[in-house]
mmCIF file of C-alpha atoms in Angstrom:
data_model
loop_
_atom_site.group_PDB
_atom_site.id
_atom_site.type_symbol
_atom_site.label_atom_id
_atom_site.label_comp_id
_atom_site.label_asym_id
_atom_site.label_seq_id
_atom_site.Cartn_x
_atom_site.Cartn_y
_atom_site.Cartn_z
ATOM 1 C CA MET D 280 -101.734 -111.404 42.668
ATOM 2 C CA TYR D 281 -103.127 -110.590 46.111
ATOM 3 C CA SER D 282 -106.245 -108.931 44.654
ATOM 4 C CA PHE D 283 -106.766 -111.866 42.257
ATOM 5 C CA ASN D 284 -106.567 -114.376 45.092
ATOM 6 C CA CYS D 285 -108.917 -112.222 47.136
ATOM 7 C CA ILE D 286 -111.456 -112.235 44.295
ATOM 8 C CA ILE D 287 -111.210 -116.017 43.979
ATOM 9 C CA ARG D 288 -111.669 -116.535 47.723
ATOM 10 C CA ASN D 289 -114.805 -114.341 47.729
ATOM 11 C CA LEU D 290 -116.188 -115.708 44.454
ATOM 12 C CA GLN D 291 -119.754 -116.984 44.912
ATOM 13 C CA LYS D 292 -120.845 -117.568 41.298
ATOM 14 C CA PHE D 293 -118.542 -118.871 38.560
ATOM 15 C CA SER D 294 -120.092 -119.355 35.127
ATOM 16 C CA LEU D 295 -118.232 -120.225 31.910
ATOM 17 C CA PHE D 296 -119.689 -120.777 28.443
ATOM 18 C CA GLY D 297 -117.683 -121.739 25.358
ATOM 19 C CA ASP D 298 -119.384 -120.626 22.159
ATOM 20 C CA ILE D 299 -118.425 -123.537 19.889
ATOM 21 C CA SER D 300 -120.917 -122.547 17.162
ATOM 22 C CA ILE D 301 -118.296 -120.425 15.362
ATOM 23 C CA LEU D 302 -115.918 -123.378 15.153
ATOM 24 C CA GLN D 303 -118.762 -125.665 14.062
ATOM 25 C CA GLN D 304 -119.752 -123.280 11.265
ATOM 26 C CA GLN D 305 -116.172 -123.164 10.033
ATOM 27 C CA GLY D 306 -115.811 -126.938 10.298
ATOM 28 C CA ASN D 307 -112.984 -126.532 12.790
ATOM 29 C CA LEU D 308 -114.438 -128.341 15.793
ATOM 30 C CA SER D 309 -112.144 -131.343 15.827
ATOM 31 C CA ASN D 310 -109.063 -132.739 17.515
ATOM 32 C CA THR D 311 -107.155 -131.945 14.320
ATOM 33 C CA TYR D 312 -107.974 -128.253 14.654
ATOM 34 C CA LEU D 313 -107.093 -128.181 18.351
ATOM 35 C CA SER D 314 -103.779 -129.910 17.642
ATOM 36 C CA LYS D 315 -102.965 -127.183 15.087
ATOM 37 C CA VAL D 316 -103.630 -124.236 17.398
ATOM 38 C CA ASP D 317 -102.118 -125.990 20.421
ATOM 39 C CA PRO D 318 -99.774 -128.692 19.029
ATOM 40 C CA ASP D 319 -98.214 -129.767 22.319
ATOM 41 C CA GLY D 320 -101.332 -129.197 24.439
ATOM 42 C CA LYS D 321 -99.536 -126.665 26.655
ATOM 43 C CA LYS D 322 -102.177 -123.928 26.326
ATOM 44 C CA ILE D 323 -105.009 -126.297 27.216
ATOM 45 C CA LYS D 324 -103.069 -127.616 30.217
ATOM 46 C CA GLN D 325 -102.342 -124.097 31.440
ATOM 47 C CA ILE D 326 -106.016 -123.145 31.252
ATOM 48 C CA GLN D 327 -107.011 -126.423 32.925
ATOM 49 C CA GLN D 328 -104.557 -125.696 35.740
ATOM 50 C CA LEU D 329 -105.863 -122.134 36.119
ATOM 51 C CA PHE D 330 -109.432 -123.423 36.293
ATOM 52 C CA GLU D 331 -108.499 -125.998 38.947
ATOM 53 C CA GLU D 332 -106.545 -123.337 40.845
ATOM 54 C CA ILE D 333 -109.652 -121.171 41.002
ATOM 55 C CA LEU D 334 -111.664 -124.107 42.313
ATOM 56 C CA SER D 335 -109.087 -125.118 44.913
ATOM 57 C CA ASN D 336 -108.762 -121.539 46.252
ATOM 58 C CA SER D 337 -112.494 -120.797 46.391
ATOM 59 C CA ARG D 338 -113.924 -120.278 49.864
ATOM 60 C CA GLN D 339 -117.487 -119.094 49.214
ATOM 61 C CA LEU D 340 -118.454 -120.676 45.894
ATOM 62 C CA LYS D 341 -122.168 -121.548 45.665
ATOM 63 C CA TRP D 342 -122.733 -121.698 41.890
ATOM 64 C CA LEU D 343 -120.457 -123.459 39.389
ATOM 65 C CA SER D 344 -121.566 -123.582 35.776
ATOM 66 C CA CYS D 345 -119.363 -124.717 32.876
ATOM 67 C CA GLY D 346 -120.741 -125.273 29.402
ATOM 68 C CA PHE D 347 -118.960 -126.536 26.276
ATOM 69 C CA MET D 348 -115.511 -125.316 27.272
ATOM 70 C CA LEU D 349 -113.631 -127.666 24.898
ATOM 71 C CA GLU D 350 -111.396 -129.739 27.162
ATOM 72 C CA ILE D 351 -111.005 -127.050 29.846
ATOM 73 C CA VAL D 352 -113.113 -129.026 32.311
ATOM 74 C CA THR D 353 -111.872 -132.593 32.762
ATOM 75 C CA PRO D 354 -113.206 -135.612 34.669
ATOM 76 C CA THR D 355 -110.772 -134.752 37.493
ATOM 77 C CA SER D 356 -111.494 -130.995 37.731
ATOM 78 C CA LEU D 357 -114.029 -131.230 40.565
ATOM 79 C CA SER D 358 -111.523 -132.997 42.810
ATOM 80 C CA SER D 359 -109.880 -129.559 43.180
ATOM 81 C CA LEU D 360 -112.861 -128.364 45.232
ATOM 82 C CA SER D 361 -112.466 -128.761 48.975
ATOM 83 C CA ASN D 362 -115.045 -130.878 50.791
ATOM 84 C CA SER D 363 -116.360 -127.829 52.639
ATOM 85 C CA ILE D 364 -117.106 -126.025 49.353
ATOM 86 C CA ALA D 365 -118.550 -129.100 47.631
ATOM 87 C CA ASN D 366 -120.786 -129.667 50.684
ATOM 88 C CA THR D 367 -122.271 -126.153 50.439
ATOM 89 C CA MET D 368 -122.536 -125.811 46.640
ATOM 90 C CA GLU D 369 -126.125 -125.011 45.562
ATOM 91 C CA HIS D 370 -125.859 -125.207 41.763
ATOM 92 C CA LEU D 371 -123.687 -127.340 39.503
ATOM 93 C CA SER D 372 -123.775 -127.587 35.720
ATOM 94 C CA LEU D 373 -121.185 -129.465 33.679
ATOM 95 C CA LEU D 374 -121.947 -129.705 29.969
ATOM 96 C CA ASP D 375 -119.736 -130.937 27.159
ATOM 97 C CA ASN D 376 -121.112 -133.237 24.463
ATOM 98 C CA ASN D 377 -117.636 -133.630 22.932
ATOM 99 C CA ILE D 378 -116.234 -135.710 25.792
ATOM 100 C CA PRO D 379 -115.016 -138.927 24.105
ATOM 101 C CA GLY D 380 -116.188 -142.454 24.817
ATOM 102 C CA ASN D 381 -117.732 -143.177 28.193
ATOM 103 C CA SER D 382 -115.889 -140.363 29.996
ATOM 104 C CA THR D 383 -117.997 -138.090 32.186
ATOM 105 C CA LEU D 384 -117.260 -134.791 33.898
ATOM 106 C CA ILE D 385 -118.740 -136.057 37.162
ATOM 107 C CA THR D 386 -119.371 -139.485 38.638
ATOM 108 C CA ALA D 387 -121.970 -140.654 41.147
ATOM 109 C CA VAL D 388 -119.198 -141.020 43.734
ATOM 110 C CA GLU D 389 -118.127 -137.395 43.216
ATOM 111 C CA LEU D 390 -121.758 -136.246 43.394
ATOM 112 C CA GLU D 391 -122.009 -137.669 46.923
ATOM 113 C CA ARG D 392 -120.004 -134.669 48.176
ATOM 114 C CA PHE D 393 -122.560 -132.172 46.819
ATOM 115 C CA VAL D 394 -125.151 -132.668 49.550
ATOM 116 C CA ASN D 395 -126.616 -129.160 49.328
ATOM 117 C CA LEU D 396 -127.397 -129.023 45.589
ATOM 118 C CA ARG D 397 -130.672 -127.303 44.689
ATOM 119 C CA SER D 398 -130.110 -127.413 40.935
ATOM 120 C CA LEU D 399 -128.097 -129.614 38.570
ATOM 121 C CA ALA D 400 -127.473 -129.586 34.805
ATOM 122 C CA LEU D 401 -125.786 -132.414 32.898
ATOM 123 C CA ASP D 402 -125.617 -134.210 29.605
ATOM 124 C CA PHE D 403 -128.469 -136.736 29.752
ATOM 125 C CA CYS D 404 -126.122 -139.665 29.078
ATOM 126 C CA ASP D 405 -124.087 -138.643 32.144
ATOM 127 C CA PHE D 406 -127.120 -138.636 34.463
ATOM 128 C CA THR D 407 -127.164 -142.260 35.561
ATOM 129 C CA ALA D 408 -129.417 -144.376 37.728
ATOM 130 C CA GLU D 409 -126.697 -144.359 40.384
ATOM 131 C CA MET D 410 -126.682 -140.537 40.380
ATOM 132 C CA ALA D 411 -130.444 -140.517 40.859
ATOM 133 C CA ARG D 412 -129.993 -142.863 43.806
ATOM 134 C CA VAL D 413 -127.338 -140.585 45.334
ATOM 135 C CA LEU D 414 -129.664 -137.577 45.084
ATOM 136 C CA THR D 415 -132.357 -139.407 47.037
ATOM 137 C CA ASP D 416 -130.040 -140.163 49.973
ATOM 138 C CA ASN D 417 -131.154 -138.711 53.307
ATOM 139 C CA ASN D 418 -128.026 -136.563 53.646
ATOM 140 C CA HIS D 419 -128.848 -134.666 50.415
ATOM 141 C CA VAL D 420 -131.221 -131.709 50.380
ATOM 142 C CA PRO D 421 -134.127 -132.115 47.915
ATOM 143 C CA LEU D 422 -133.092 -131.262 44.338
ATOM 144 C CA GLN D 423 -135.457 -128.680 42.839
ATOM 145 C CA ARG D 424 -134.231 -128.112 39.283
ATOM 146 C CA LEU D 425 -132.693 -130.653 36.882
ATOM 147 C CA SER D 426 -131.693 -129.653 33.345
ATOM 148 C CA LEU D 427 -130.687 -132.375 30.891
ATOM 149 C CA LEU D 428 -129.274 -131.985 27.382
ATOM 150 C CA VAL D 429 -129.856 -134.983 25.102
ATOM 151 C CA HIS D 430 -127.520 -134.549 22.122
ATOM 152 C CA ASN D 431 -127.208 -136.961 19.218
ATOM 153 C CA VAL D 432 -123.399 -136.820 19.499
ATOM 154 C CA SER D 433 -123.544 -138.077 23.088
ATOM 155 C CA VAL D 434 -126.153 -140.726 22.310
ATOM 156 C CA MET D 435 -123.970 -142.021 19.453
ATOM 157 C CA HIS D 436 -120.850 -142.357 21.597
ATOM 158 C CA LYS D 437 -122.350 -143.160 24.967
ATOM 159 C CA SER D 438 -125.096 -145.469 26.173
ATOM 160 C CA LEU D 439 -128.643 -144.929 27.410
ATOM 161 C CA ASP D 440 -128.461 -148.223 29.294
ATOM 162 C CA ASN D 441 -127.441 -146.594 32.583
ATOM 163 C CA MET D 442 -130.112 -143.895 32.661
ATOM 164 C CA PRO D 443 -132.634 -143.763 35.542
ATOM 165 C CA ASN D 444 -135.683 -145.993 35.220
ATOM 166 C CA ASP D 445 -139.192 -144.961 36.230
ATOM 167 C CA GLU D 446 -138.703 -146.128 39.824
ATOM 168 C CA HIS D 447 -135.682 -143.842 40.182
ATOM 169 C CA TRP D 448 -137.753 -140.887 38.940
ATOM 170 C CA LYS D 449 -140.530 -141.763 41.397
ATOM 171 C CA ALA D 450 -137.997 -141.799 44.234
ATOM 172 C CA LEU D 451 -136.589 -138.416 43.167
ATOM 173 C CA SER D 452 -140.084 -136.925 43.052
ATOM 174 C CA ARG D 453 -140.916 -138.328 46.494
ATOM 175 C CA LYS D 454 -137.714 -136.828 47.857
ATOM 176 C CA SER D 455 -138.654 -133.414 46.425
ATOM 177 C CA THR D 456 -142.232 -132.655 45.460
ATOM 178 C CA SER D 457 -140.998 -129.360 43.965
ATOM 179 C CA LEU D 458 -138.519 -131.034 41.568
ATOM 180 C CA ARG D 459 -138.967 -129.842 37.985
ATOM 181 C CA VAL D 460 -137.077 -131.049 34.899
ATOM 182 C CA TYR D 461 -136.031 -129.248 31.714
ATOM 183 C CA ILE D 462 -134.988 -131.381 28.716
ATOM 184 C CA MET D 463 -133.563 -130.255 25.401
ATOM 185 C CA ALA D 464 -133.304 -132.957 22.733
ATOM 186 C CA PHE D 465 -131.157 -132.313 19.680
ATOM 187 C CA ASP D 466 -131.624 -134.594 16.643
ATOM 188 C CA ILE D 467 -132.775 -137.543 18.750
ATOM 189 C CA LYS D 468 -134.585 -140.473 17.119
ATOM 190 C CA SER D 469 -138.127 -141.296 18.213
ATOM 191 C CA GLU D 470 -137.124 -144.744 19.492
ATOM 192 C CA ASP D 471 -134.531 -143.144 21.766
ATOM 193 C CA MET D 472 -137.008 -140.525 22.997
ATOM 194 C CA LEU D 473 -139.433 -143.315 23.904
ATOM 195 C CA LYS D 474 -136.701 -144.805 26.134
ATOM 196 C CA ILE D 475 -135.884 -141.428 27.685
ATOM 197 C CA LEU D 476 -139.384 -140.134 28.451
ATOM 198 C CA LYS D 477 -140.195 -142.080 31.599
ATOM 199 C CA PRO D 478 -143.736 -141.437 32.905
ATOM 200 C CA SER D 479 -142.646 -140.231 36.361
ATOM 201 C CA ILE D 480 -140.304 -137.445 35.178
ATOM 202 C CA PRO D 481 -141.720 -134.147 36.536
ATOM 203 C CA LEU D 482 -141.137 -132.562 33.114
ATOM 204 C CA GLU D 483 -141.843 -128.836 33.061
ATOM 205 C CA ARG D 484 -140.021 -127.778 29.890
ATOM 206 C CA ILE D 485 -139.063 -129.629 26.724
ATOM 207 C CA HIS D 486 -137.335 -128.305 23.641
ATOM 208 C CA PHE D 487 -136.825 -130.297 20.449
ATOM 209 C CA ASP D 488 -134.262 -128.954 17.999
ATOM 210 C CA SER D 489 -133.189 -130.711 14.827
ATOM 211 C CA TYR D 490 -131.455 -130.492 11.497
ATOM 212 C CA ILE D 491 -132.091 -134.089 10.455
ATOM 213 C CA THR D 492 -134.398 -136.009 12.798
ATOM 214 C CA CYS D 493 -137.943 -134.704 13.141
ATOM 215 C CA VAL D 494 -140.215 -135.251 16.112
ATOM 216 C CA SER D 495 -143.144 -137.594 15.519
ATOM 217 C CA GLY D 496 -146.781 -136.954 16.364
ATOM 218 C CA ALA D 497 -146.645 -140.008 18.642
ATOM 219 C CA ILE D 498 -143.942 -138.386 20.783
ATOM 220 C CA VAL D 499 -145.940 -135.147 21.122
ATOM 221 C CA ASP D 500 -149.019 -137.189 22.059
ATOM 222 C CA LEU D 501 -147.034 -139.138 24.663
ATOM 223 C CA ILE D 502 -145.722 -135.917 26.211
ATOM 224 C CA SER D 503 -149.212 -134.409 26.459
ATOM 225 C CA ARG D 504 -150.520 -137.539 28.212
ATOM 226 C CA GLN D 505 -147.618 -138.146 30.596
ATOM 227 C CA TYR D 506 -146.726 -134.619 31.671
ATOM 228 C CA ASP D 507 -150.083 -132.803 31.600
ATOM 229 C CA LYS D 508 -149.744 -131.779 35.275
ATOM 230 C CA PHE D 509 -146.296 -130.209 34.878
ATOM 231 C CA LEU D 510 -145.611 -129.019 31.316
ATOM 232 C CA THR D 511 -145.325 -125.229 30.894
ATOM 233 C CA HIS D 512 -142.900 -124.861 27.950
ATOM 234 C CA PHE D 513 -143.013 -126.761 24.655
ATOM 235 C CA ILE D 514 -140.670 -125.843 21.796
ATOM 236 C CA LEU D 515 -140.410 -127.465 18.353
ATOM 237 C CA MET D 516 -137.595 -126.286 16.095
ATOM 238 C CA ASN D 517 -136.763 -127.933 12.782
ATOM 239 C CA ASP D 518 -134.009 -126.065 10.956
ATOM 240 C CA VAL D 519 -134.389 -127.745 7.581
ATOM 241 C CA ILE D 520 -132.901 -126.092 4.522
ATOM 242 C CA ASP D 521 -135.686 -127.240 2.171
ATOM 243 C CA THR D 522 -138.872 -125.444 3.242
ATOM 244 C CA SER D 523 -141.033 -126.968 0.506
ATOM 245 C CA GLY D 524 -142.426 -129.633 2.784
ATOM 246 C CA PHE D 525 -142.456 -129.301 6.576
ATOM 247 C CA PRO D 526 -143.487 -132.438 8.505
ATOM 248 C CA ASP D 527 -147.162 -132.526 9.500
ATOM 249 C CA LEU D 528 -147.675 -133.916 13.008
ATOM 250 C CA SER D 529 -151.422 -134.319 12.394
ATOM 251 C CA ASP D 530 -150.940 -136.466 9.296
ATOM 252 C CA ASN D 531 -153.208 -139.544 9.365
ATOM 253 C CA ARG D 532 -154.540 -138.634 12.817
ATOM 254 C CA ASN D 533 -158.068 -137.813 13.919
ATOM 255 C CA GLU D 534 -156.836 -135.157 16.333
ATOM 256 C CA ASP D 535 -153.842 -132.872 15.939
ATOM 257 C CA PRO D 536 -151.218 -133.683 18.644
ATOM 258 C CA LEU D 537 -150.514 -129.983 19.234
ATOM 259 C CA VAL D 538 -154.213 -129.278 19.873
ATOM 260 C CA LEU D 539 -154.324 -132.225 22.272
ATOM 261 C CA LEU D 540 -151.214 -130.838 23.990
ATOM 262 C CA ALA D 541 -152.967 -127.496 24.493
ATOM 263 C CA TRP D 542 -156.081 -129.259 25.777
ATOM 264 C CA ARG D 543 -154.375 -131.641 28.201
ATOM 265 C CA CYS D 544 -151.511 -129.489 29.495
ATOM 266 C CA THR D 545 -153.418 -126.867 31.468
ATOM 267 C CA LYS D 546 -150.242 -125.142 32.719
ATOM 268 C CA LEU D 547 -148.838 -124.554 29.226
ATOM 269 C CA SER D 548 -147.596 -120.953 29.049
ATOM 270 C CA LEU D 549 -145.119 -121.051 26.135
ATOM 271 C CA LEU D 550 -145.488 -122.745 22.762
ATOM 272 C CA ALA D 551 -142.982 -122.040 19.978
ATOM 273 C CA ILE D 552 -142.927 -123.798 16.607
ATOM 274 C CA HIS D 553 -140.801 -123.540 13.483
ATOM 275 C CA GLY D 554 -140.281 -126.050 10.690
ATOM 276 C CA TYR D 555 -143.435 -128.102 11.312
ATOM 277 C CA THR D 556 -146.762 -127.599 9.526
ATOM 278 C CA VAL D 557 -149.295 -125.884 11.774
ATOM 279 C CA TRP D 558 -152.791 -125.702 10.239
ATOM 280 C CA ALA D 559 -154.532 -122.375 10.751
ATOM 281 C CA HIS D 560 -157.693 -123.900 12.231
ATOM 282 C CA ASN D 561 -155.575 -125.854 14.728
ATOM 283 C CA LEU D 562 -153.717 -122.705 15.726
ATOM 284 C CA ILE D 563 -157.046 -121.010 16.437
ATOM 285 C CA ALA D 564 -158.116 -124.034 18.514
ATOM 286 C CA ILE D 565 -154.887 -123.870 20.555
ATOM 287 C CA ALA D 566 -155.430 -120.167 21.279
ATOM 288 C CA ARG D 567 -159.017 -120.770 22.377
ATOM 289 C CA LEU D 568 -158.122 -123.748 24.568
ATOM 290 C CA ARG D 569 -155.357 -122.049 26.525
ATOM 291 C CA GLY D 570 -156.565 -118.447 26.279
ATOM 292 C CA SER D 571 -154.690 -115.778 28.219
ATOM 293 C CA ASP D 572 -152.764 -118.428 30.178
ATOM 294 C CA LEU D 573 -150.694 -119.032 27.029
ATOM 295 C CA LYS D 574 -148.358 -116.085 27.500
ATOM 296 C CA VAL D 575 -146.155 -116.842 24.480
ATOM 297 C CA LEU D 576 -147.379 -118.355 21.202
ATOM 298 C CA GLU D 577 -144.682 -118.102 18.546
ATOM 299 C CA VAL D 578 -145.184 -119.720 15.155
ATOM 300 C CA THR D 579 -143.197 -118.719 12.075
ATOM 301 C CA GLU D 580 -145.258 -117.579 9.108
ATOM 302 C CA GLU D 581 -143.725 -120.219 6.832
ATOM 303 C CA SER D 582 -144.905 -122.973 9.209
ATOM 304 C CA ILE D 583 -148.593 -121.999 8.931
ATOM 305 C CA ASP D 584 -150.786 -123.627 6.293
ATOM 306 C CA PHE D 585 -154.457 -123.256 5.320
ATOM 307 C CA ASP D 586 -156.836 -125.953 4.177
ATOM 308 C CA GLN D 587 -158.611 -125.655 0.831
ATOM 309 C CA GLY D 588 -161.906 -124.589 2.404
ATOM 310 C CA GLU D 589 -160.300 -121.563 4.058
ATOM 311 C CA LEU D 590 -158.548 -120.558 0.840
ATOM 312 C CA ALA D 591 -161.696 -121.043 -1.278
ATOM 313 C CA ASP D 592 -163.809 -118.585 0.734
ATOM 314 C CA GLN D 593 -163.607 -115.407 -1.328
ATOM 315 C CA ASP D 594 -165.332 -113.297 1.332
ATOM 316 C CA VAL D 595 -162.738 -113.869 4.043
ATOM 317 C CA ASP D 596 -159.013 -113.116 3.986
ATOM 318 C CA PRO D 597 -157.611 -116.288 5.646
ATOM 319 C CA VAL D 598 -154.524 -114.551 7.043
ATOM 320 C CA HIS D 599 -156.531 -111.664 8.496
ATOM 321 C CA ASN D 600 -159.065 -114.113 9.935
ATOM 322 C CA LEU D 601 -156.304 -116.188 11.523
ATOM 323 C CA ILE D 602 -154.730 -113.152 13.196
ATOM 324 C CA GLU D 603 -158.115 -111.959 14.432
ATOM 325 C CA GLN D 604 -159.260 -115.335 15.793
ATOM 326 C CA VAL D 605 -155.974 -116.173 17.523
ATOM 327 C CA SER D 606 -155.839 -112.679 19.054
ATOM 328 C CA LEU D 607 -159.389 -113.109 20.373
ATOM 329 C CA GLY D 608 -158.546 -116.534 21.780
ATOM 330 C CA LEU D 609 -155.416 -115.301 23.580
ATOM 331 C CA GLY D 610 -157.015 -112.059 24.721
ATOM 332 C CA GLN D 611 -154.088 -110.062 23.327
ATOM 333 C CA PRO D 612 -152.797 -108.948 19.905
ATOM 334 C CA TRP D 613 -151.062 -111.757 18.037
ATOM 335 C CA HIS D 614 -149.330 -112.246 14.700
ATOM 336 C CA ALA D 615 -147.127 -114.891 13.147
ATOM 337 C CA VAL D 616 -143.366 -114.511 13.406
ATOM 338 C CA MET D 617 -142.278 -113.162 10.025
ATOM 339 C CA ASP D 618 -138.551 -113.822 10.387
ATOM 340 C CA ILE D 619 -137.149 -116.904 12.102
ATOM 341 C CA GLU D 620 -134.422 -114.809 13.683
ATOM 342 C CA SER D 621 -137.150 -112.898 15.552
ATOM 343 C CA LEU D 622 -138.113 -116.062 17.461
ATOM 344 C CA SER D 623 -137.248 -115.763 21.142
ATOM 345 C CA VAL D 624 -135.828 -119.306 20.992
ATOM 346 C CA PHE D 625 -133.832 -118.753 17.798
ATOM 347 C CA THR D 626 -130.159 -119.218 18.592
ATOM 348 C CA GLU D 627 -127.479 -121.883 18.451
ATOM 349 C CA PRO D 628 -128.920 -124.846 20.456
ATOM 350 C CA ASN D 629 -126.112 -125.147 23.026
ATOM 351 C CA ARG D 630 -126.263 -121.426 23.753
ATOM 352 C CA HIS D 631 -130.041 -121.498 24.088
ATOM 353 C CA PHE D 632 -129.919 -124.460 26.460
ATOM 354 C CA TYR D 633 -127.246 -122.832 28.608
ATOM 355 C CA ARG D 634 -129.166 -119.554 28.828
ATOM 356 C CA GLU D 635 -132.488 -121.243 29.619
ATOM 357 C CA MET D 636 -130.861 -123.612 32.094
ATOM 358 C CA GLN D 637 -129.435 -120.661 34.005
ATOM 359 C CA SER D 638 -132.806 -118.885 34.334
ATOM 360 C CA PHE D 639 -134.610 -122.185 35.053
ATOM 361 C CA SER D 640 -132.112 -122.983 37.838
ATOM 362 C CA GLU D 641 -132.342 -119.499 39.349
ATOM 363 C CA ASP D 642 -136.138 -119.684 39.494
ATOM 364 C CA ILE D 643 -136.354 -121.545 42.809
#
């Protein structure tokens, strides 16, 4: 017991991730399932108490990260931290899109104690205008990294009405000129994304992942116009079962939104696409526009299409020509991703967000 307490007192980084994908795949992620494995709730309470014990006995904790721990972290958990520890904490992430109703894992009042935060990660619906105001207070150090997960489950059960408006984002950016934001949106409707994507967000990374709701060309165009000075990572994942007809973002448009993204966003270094039609000539244009600055260009083979003119030319192998032209544009060997599981971003969305959030937050 002495050695355990000693470890807790000296603990500087505490990171927990609950891999709920297994339960989701088996259809077990529900209160009914939890009531079967823990009918009286004793196990959950014991783990909650252990978690709060660790927090209350910590003396050097700088990094606290809890993702999708299925009721382990509660809205009262952070009250276990002493004021001295909360005042010196540098990173805080609390993520759980299964919290019912309007409950949140942290409130704006609680956030007032965390005056030394450099990085923060929350469910987007939990990041309110009042929280943004707290982070701009003079007694808070400038926030440098903010990671926000926008999940359709949260949007369905919570409200976007309390989110920061553009003036709040301007104030945050004035407080910290080095603030950068990472957003992952999972199955979010275009009308909701239009509400979320305020012009003054210093958006560096955005990741769209979906099973049902596809991203529109208008949203991609908006992103390329609003965040051209900041955007470095752009990921489009559409995990549809029927691959016979991927959505075409360039449909009925004079210019392809992805080409415009590559043209406008001069800091773009990673572009990954699966489940959306990417025309071969547009892919070549993207490679030429960004050149060697585009360090990662990942497009699944099944997402690439060729127009009739390219297919009709008997003297040129369109696939070979595509590989050659994109490689020349990037200044390095390139080929399409043959297997979706080979994509660097291919993983269960919550796990990917948690992993990327950690590296994003550490890169200060």
